[in-house]
Short mmCIF file of C-alpha atoms and ligand atoms in Angstrom, two decimals:
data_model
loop_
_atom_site.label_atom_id
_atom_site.label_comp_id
_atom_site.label_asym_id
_atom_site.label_seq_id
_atom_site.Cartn_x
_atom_site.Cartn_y
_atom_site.Cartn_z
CA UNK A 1 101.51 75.78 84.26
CA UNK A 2 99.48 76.16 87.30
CA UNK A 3 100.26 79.00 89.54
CA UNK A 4 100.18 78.67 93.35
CA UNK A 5 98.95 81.41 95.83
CA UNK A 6 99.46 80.97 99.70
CA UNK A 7 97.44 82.57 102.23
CA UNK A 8 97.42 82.58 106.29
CA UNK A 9 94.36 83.66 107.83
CA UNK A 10 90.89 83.71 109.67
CA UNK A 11 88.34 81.35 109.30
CA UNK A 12 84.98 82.78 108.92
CA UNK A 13 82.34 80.65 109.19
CA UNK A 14 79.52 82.53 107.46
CA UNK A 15 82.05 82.86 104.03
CA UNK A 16 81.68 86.44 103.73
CA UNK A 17 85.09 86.90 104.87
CA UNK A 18 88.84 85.73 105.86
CA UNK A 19 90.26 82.38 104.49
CA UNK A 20 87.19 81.80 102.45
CA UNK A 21 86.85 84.82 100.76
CA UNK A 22 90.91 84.57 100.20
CA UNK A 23 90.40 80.89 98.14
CA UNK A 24 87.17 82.18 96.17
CA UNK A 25 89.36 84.85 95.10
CA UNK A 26 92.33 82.78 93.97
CA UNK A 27 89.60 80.33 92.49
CA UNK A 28 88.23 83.06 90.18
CA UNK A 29 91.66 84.46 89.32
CA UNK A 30 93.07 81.33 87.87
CA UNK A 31 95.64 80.28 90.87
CA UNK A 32 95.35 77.05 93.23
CA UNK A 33 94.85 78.10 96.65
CA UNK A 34 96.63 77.00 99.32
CA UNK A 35 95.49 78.08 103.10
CA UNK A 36 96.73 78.00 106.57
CA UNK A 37 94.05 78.65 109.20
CA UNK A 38 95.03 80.84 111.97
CA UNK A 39 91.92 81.49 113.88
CA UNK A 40 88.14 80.51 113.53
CA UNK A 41 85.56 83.59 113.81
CA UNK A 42 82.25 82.32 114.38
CA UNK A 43 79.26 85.32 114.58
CA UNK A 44 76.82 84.67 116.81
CA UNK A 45 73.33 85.69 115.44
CA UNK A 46 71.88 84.92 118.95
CA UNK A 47 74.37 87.78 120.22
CA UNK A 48 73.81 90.68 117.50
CA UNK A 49 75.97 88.56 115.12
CA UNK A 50 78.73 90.15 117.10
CA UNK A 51 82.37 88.02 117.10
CA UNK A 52 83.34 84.51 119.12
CA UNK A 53 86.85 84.30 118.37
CA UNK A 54 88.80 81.13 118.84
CA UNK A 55 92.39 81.21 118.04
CA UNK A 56 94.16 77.96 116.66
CA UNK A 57 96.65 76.37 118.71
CA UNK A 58 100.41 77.90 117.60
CA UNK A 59 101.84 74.11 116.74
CA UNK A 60 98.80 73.44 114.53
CA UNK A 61 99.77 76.63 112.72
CA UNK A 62 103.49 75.34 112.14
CA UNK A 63 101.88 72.19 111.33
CA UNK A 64 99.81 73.55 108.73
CA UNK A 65 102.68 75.25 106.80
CA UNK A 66 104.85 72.58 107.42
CA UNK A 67 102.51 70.86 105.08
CA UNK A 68 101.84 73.77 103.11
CA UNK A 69 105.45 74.53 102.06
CA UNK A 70 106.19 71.28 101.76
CA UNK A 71 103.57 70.21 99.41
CA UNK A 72 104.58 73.07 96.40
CA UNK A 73 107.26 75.66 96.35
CA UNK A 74 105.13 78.34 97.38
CA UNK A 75 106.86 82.10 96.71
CA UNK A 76 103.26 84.50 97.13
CA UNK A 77 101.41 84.43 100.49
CA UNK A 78 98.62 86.66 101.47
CA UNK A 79 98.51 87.33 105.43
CA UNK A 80 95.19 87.85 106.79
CA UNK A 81 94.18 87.64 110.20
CA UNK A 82 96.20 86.49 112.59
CA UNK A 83 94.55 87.64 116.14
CA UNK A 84 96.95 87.26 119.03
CA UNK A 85 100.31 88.13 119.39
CA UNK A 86 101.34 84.29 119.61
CA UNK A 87 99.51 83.60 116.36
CA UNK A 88 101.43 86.77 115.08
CA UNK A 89 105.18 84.99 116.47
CA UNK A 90 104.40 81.37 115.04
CA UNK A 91 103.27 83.19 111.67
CA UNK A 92 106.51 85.60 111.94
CA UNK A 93 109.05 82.98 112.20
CA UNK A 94 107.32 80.68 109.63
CA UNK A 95 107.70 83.40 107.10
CA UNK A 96 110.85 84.24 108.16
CA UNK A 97 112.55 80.48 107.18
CA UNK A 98 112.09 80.83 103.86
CA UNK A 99 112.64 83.16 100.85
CA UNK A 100 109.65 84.75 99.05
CA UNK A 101 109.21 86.77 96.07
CA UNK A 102 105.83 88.38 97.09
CA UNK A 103 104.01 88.48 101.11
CA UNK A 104 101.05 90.64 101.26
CA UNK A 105 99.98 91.46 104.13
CA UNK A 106 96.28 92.90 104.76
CA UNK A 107 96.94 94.47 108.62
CA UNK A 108 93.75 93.37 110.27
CA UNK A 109 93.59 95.01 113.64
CA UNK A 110 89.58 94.67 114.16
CA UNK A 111 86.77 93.17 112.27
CA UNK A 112 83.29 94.53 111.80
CA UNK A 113 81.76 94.46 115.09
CA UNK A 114 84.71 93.34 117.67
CA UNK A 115 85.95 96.31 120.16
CA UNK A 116 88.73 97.98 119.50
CA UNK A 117 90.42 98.05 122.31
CA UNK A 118 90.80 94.10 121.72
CA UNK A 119 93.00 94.83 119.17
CA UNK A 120 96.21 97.03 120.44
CA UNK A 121 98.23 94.22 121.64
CA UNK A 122 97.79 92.62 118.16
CA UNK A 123 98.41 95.84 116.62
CA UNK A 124 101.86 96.50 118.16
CA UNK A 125 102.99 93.06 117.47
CA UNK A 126 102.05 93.05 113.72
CA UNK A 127 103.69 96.46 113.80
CA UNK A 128 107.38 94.93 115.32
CA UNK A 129 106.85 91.23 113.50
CA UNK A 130 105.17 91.62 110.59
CA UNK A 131 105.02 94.57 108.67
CA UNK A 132 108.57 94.31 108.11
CA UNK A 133 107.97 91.12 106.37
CA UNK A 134 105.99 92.58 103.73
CA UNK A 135 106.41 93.53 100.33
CA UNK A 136 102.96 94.94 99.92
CA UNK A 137 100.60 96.24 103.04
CA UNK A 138 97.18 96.73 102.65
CA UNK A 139 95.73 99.08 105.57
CA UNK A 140 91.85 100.28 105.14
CA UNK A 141 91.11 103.70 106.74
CA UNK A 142 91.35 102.71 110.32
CA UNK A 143 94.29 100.21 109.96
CA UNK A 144 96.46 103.61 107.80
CA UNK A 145 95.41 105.62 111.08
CA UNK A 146 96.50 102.64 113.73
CA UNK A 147 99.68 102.15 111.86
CA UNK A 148 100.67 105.78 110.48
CA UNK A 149 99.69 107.88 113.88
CA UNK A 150 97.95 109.76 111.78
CA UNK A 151 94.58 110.89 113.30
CA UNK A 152 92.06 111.60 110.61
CA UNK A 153 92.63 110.87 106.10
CA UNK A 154 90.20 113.39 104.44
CA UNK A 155 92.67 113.97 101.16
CA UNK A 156 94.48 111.78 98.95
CA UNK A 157 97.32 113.65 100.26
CA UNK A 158 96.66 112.32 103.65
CA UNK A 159 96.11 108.76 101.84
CA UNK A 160 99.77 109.56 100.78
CA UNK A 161 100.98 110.30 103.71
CA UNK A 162 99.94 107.71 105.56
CA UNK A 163 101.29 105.56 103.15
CA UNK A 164 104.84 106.97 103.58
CA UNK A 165 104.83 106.56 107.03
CA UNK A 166 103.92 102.93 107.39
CA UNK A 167 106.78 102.42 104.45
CA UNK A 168 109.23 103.42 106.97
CA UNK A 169 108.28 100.57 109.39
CA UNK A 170 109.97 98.22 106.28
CA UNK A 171 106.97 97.16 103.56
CA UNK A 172 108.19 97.57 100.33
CA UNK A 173 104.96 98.97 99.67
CA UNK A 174 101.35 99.96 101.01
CA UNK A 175 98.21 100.45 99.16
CA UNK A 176 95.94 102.68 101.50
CA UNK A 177 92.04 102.37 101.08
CA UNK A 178 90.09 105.51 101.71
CA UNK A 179 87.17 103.52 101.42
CA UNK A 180 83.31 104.41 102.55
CA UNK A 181 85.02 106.91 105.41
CA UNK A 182 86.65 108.82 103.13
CA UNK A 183 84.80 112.37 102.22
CA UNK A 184 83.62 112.27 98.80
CA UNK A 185 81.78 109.87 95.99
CA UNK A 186 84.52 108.20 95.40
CA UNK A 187 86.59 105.06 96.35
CA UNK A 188 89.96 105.70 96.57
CA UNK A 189 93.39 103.71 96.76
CA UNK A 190 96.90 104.96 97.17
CA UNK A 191 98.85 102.86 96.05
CA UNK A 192 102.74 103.90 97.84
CA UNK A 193 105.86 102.27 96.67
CA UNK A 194 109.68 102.56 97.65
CA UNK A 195 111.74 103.75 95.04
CA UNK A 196 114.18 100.83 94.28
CA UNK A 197 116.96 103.75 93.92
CA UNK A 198 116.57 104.98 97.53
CA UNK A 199 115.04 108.09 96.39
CA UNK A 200 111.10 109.48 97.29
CA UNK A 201 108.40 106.53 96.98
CA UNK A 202 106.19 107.07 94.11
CA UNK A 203 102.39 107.65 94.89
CA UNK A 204 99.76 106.42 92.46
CA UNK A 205 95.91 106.94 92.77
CA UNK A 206 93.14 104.49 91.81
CA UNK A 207 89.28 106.01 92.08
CA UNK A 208 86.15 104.61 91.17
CA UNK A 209 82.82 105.61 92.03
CA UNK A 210 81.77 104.46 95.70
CA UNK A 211 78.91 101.80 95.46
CA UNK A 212 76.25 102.54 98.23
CA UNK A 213 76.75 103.95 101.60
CA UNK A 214 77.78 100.74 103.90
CA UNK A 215 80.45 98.93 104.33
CA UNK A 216 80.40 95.61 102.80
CA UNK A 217 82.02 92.36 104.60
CA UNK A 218 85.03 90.59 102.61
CA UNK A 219 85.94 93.77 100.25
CA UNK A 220 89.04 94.29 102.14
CA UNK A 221 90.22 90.40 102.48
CA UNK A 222 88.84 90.34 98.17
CA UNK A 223 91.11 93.03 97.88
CA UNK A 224 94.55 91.96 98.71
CA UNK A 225 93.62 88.32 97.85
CA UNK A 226 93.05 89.20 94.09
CA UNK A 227 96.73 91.49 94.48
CA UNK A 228 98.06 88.25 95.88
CA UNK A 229 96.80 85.91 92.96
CA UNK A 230 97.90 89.16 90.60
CA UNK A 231 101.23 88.76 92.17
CA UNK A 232 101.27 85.34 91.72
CA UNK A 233 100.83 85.27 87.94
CA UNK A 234 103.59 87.73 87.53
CA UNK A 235 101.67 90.49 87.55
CA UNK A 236 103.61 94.09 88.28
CA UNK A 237 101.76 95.88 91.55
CA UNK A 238 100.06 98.44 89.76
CA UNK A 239 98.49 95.94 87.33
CA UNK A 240 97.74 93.77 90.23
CA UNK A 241 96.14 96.97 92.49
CA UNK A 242 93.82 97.61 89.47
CA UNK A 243 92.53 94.25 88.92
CA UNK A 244 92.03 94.01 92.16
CA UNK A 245 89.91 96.96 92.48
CA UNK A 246 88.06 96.12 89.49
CA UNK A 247 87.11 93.06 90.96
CA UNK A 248 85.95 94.17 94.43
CA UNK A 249 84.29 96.80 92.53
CA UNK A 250 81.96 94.21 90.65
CA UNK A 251 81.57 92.46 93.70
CA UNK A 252 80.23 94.85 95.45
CA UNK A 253 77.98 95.50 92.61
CA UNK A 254 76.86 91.94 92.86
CA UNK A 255 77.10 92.21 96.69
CA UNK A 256 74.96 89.12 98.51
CA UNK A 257 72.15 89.93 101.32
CA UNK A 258 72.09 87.06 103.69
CA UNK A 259 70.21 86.87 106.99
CA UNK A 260 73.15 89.06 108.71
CA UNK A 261 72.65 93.01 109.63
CA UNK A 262 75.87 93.03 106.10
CA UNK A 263 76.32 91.93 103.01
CA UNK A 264 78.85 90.71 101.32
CA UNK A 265 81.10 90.59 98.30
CA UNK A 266 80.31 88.26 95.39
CA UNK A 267 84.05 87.00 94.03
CA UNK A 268 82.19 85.69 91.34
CA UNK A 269 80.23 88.64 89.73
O1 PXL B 1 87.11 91.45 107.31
C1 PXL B 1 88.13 91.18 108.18
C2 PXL B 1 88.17 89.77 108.62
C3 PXL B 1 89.24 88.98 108.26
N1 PXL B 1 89.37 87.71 108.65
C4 PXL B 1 88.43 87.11 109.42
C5 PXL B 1 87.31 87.84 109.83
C6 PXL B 1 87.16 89.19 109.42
C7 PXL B 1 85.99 89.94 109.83
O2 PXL B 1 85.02 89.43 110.30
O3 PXL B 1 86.39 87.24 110.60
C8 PXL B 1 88.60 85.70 109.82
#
C-alpha cells in the first residue's frame, strides 16, 4: 500500500532546498509526496545570490490544503518554511482542524544568506503557534540557540540541553543538529524525547564524521524530510533519526556544485 507524506513549505527555485528538496526526499524513500507551497525564494545571482522572498497569499495556502487533505487522509506532515507570521497563523489553524499521528516541524528562522534580524517576528510566532503543534522539532545550531535562550552549544551536553528546553515549549520531541558549528570532527544529533510516563526525557546521540568544512544547502530540509517519510512508513523516531542521517550523510558525500557560491545535497546518492 502506498504511503503518503505531507509537507508545507518554501519554494526554492534553484532545487537545492525547501519544497523540492522535501518531495526528492519522499521520492527516494518510497512515499508519495504531497506539498503545500507557502512561500517562493528566488536567489538572485545578479545580487550575490542573496534571497527575494515572496510570500504566498494566506487563502491560497488554505486552498492548497483544502485540496491536499481532501485528496488522501494524510496523518505525517513535514513543516518547513513558513516566513511571516500570517503564513505561520493560516498554517497553525490548518494543522490545528485535524488529527495527526506525526507533524515535524524543521524551525526555519533564516536561510543561508537572509539577515537575521528578518527573522524575530517569525521566530516568536513559530515559538507561540507552532512548536506546540509538533511531535518532532528539528532546530540546527542557530535555530536550538533562537529557541532554547541558550547562547553558545560546544558539548553534547549543551546539545541536550537545548533540547530539553525547547521540549518544554510542547514538541513531543526535538532532534538538535550540532552540525559544521559544532567544535570537533564530528556531526552530531541529539535526538531529545519526552518520556511518555512524565518522568526525565531520554537523550540519544547520533555522530558521524563531518564531511568538509561548509555548510551545504538542503541538508537540514533532507533531514527532517527523510524523518517525515521514516515516520510515515511506521518507522519508530530513532530508526527514522538514523536513516535520516545516513541519508544526508551520503548526500553530502555526493553533494552537487552548481554555478552558486554552495552546493548542495544529492537525495539520490
Ligand atoms: O534551507 C532552508 C530553506 C528552507 N526553505 C526554503 C529556503 C531555504 C533556504 O534557502 O529557501 C524555501
Amino acid at each position: 500500500m502506498v504511503q503518503f507524506a505531507y509537507v508545507i513549505a518554501g519554494s526554492e527555485a534553484t532545487g537545492g532546498a525547501g519544497l523540492q528538496v522535501d518531495l526528492k526526499t519522499f521520492q527516494q524513500l518510497g512515499v508519495y509526496g504531497i506539498g503545500t507551497i507557502t512561500c517562493i525564494v528566488s536567489f538572485d545571482p545578479k545580487n550575490g545570490w542573496g534571497h527575494r522572498f515572496v510570500p504566498v497569499d494566506p487563502q491560497v495556502i488554505a486552498d492548497q490544503f483544502e485540496a491536499a487533505t481532501a485528496s488522501q487522509d494524510l496523518d505525517t506532515v513535514k513543516v518547513g518554511m513558513l516566513g511571516t507570521p500570517a503564513t505561520i497563523d493560516v498554517v497553525a489553524k490548518a494543522l490545528a482542524s485535524q488529527p495527526w499521528r506525526n507533524v515535524v516541524v524543521d524551525p526555519v528562522l533564516i536561510c543561508k544568506g537572509q539577515e537575521p534580524g528578518a527573522a524575530l517576528d517569525t521566530d516568536t510566532a513559530l515559538k507561540e503557534k507552532v512548536l506546540p503543534l509538533a511531535t518532532v522539532v528539528t532546530p540546527n545550531n542557530f535555530e536550538a540557540r533562537a529557541l532554547s535562550g541558550l547562547a553558545s552549544l560546544e558539548t553534547i551536553d549543551d546539545l541536550a540541553e537545548a533540547g530539553r528546553l525547547i521540549l518544554a515549549r510542547g514538541p513531543k520531541a526535538v532532534v538538535v543538529k550540532g552540525g559544521i558549528d559544532f567544535p570537533g570532527p564530528d556531526a552530531i544529533d541529539v535526538l531529545v524525547q519526552a518520556s511518555p510516563a512524565g518522568g526525565q526525557p531520554t537523550v540519544q546521540v547520533f555522530s558521524a564524521p563531518k564531511i568538509g568544512q561548509e555548510r551545504v544547502s538542503g541538508a537540514g530540509c533532507t533531514f527532517a524530510a527523510a524523518i517525515t517519510a521514516e515516520l510515515a512508513k511506521g518507522s519508530t523516531l530513532p530508526d527514522a533519526v538514523q536513516v535520516a542521517k545516513d541519508l544526508v550523510t551520503r548526500g553530502i558525500q555526493h553533494r552537487v556544485p552548481g554555478h552558486t557560491p554552495f552546493t548542495t545535497v544529492w537525495q539520490g546518492a
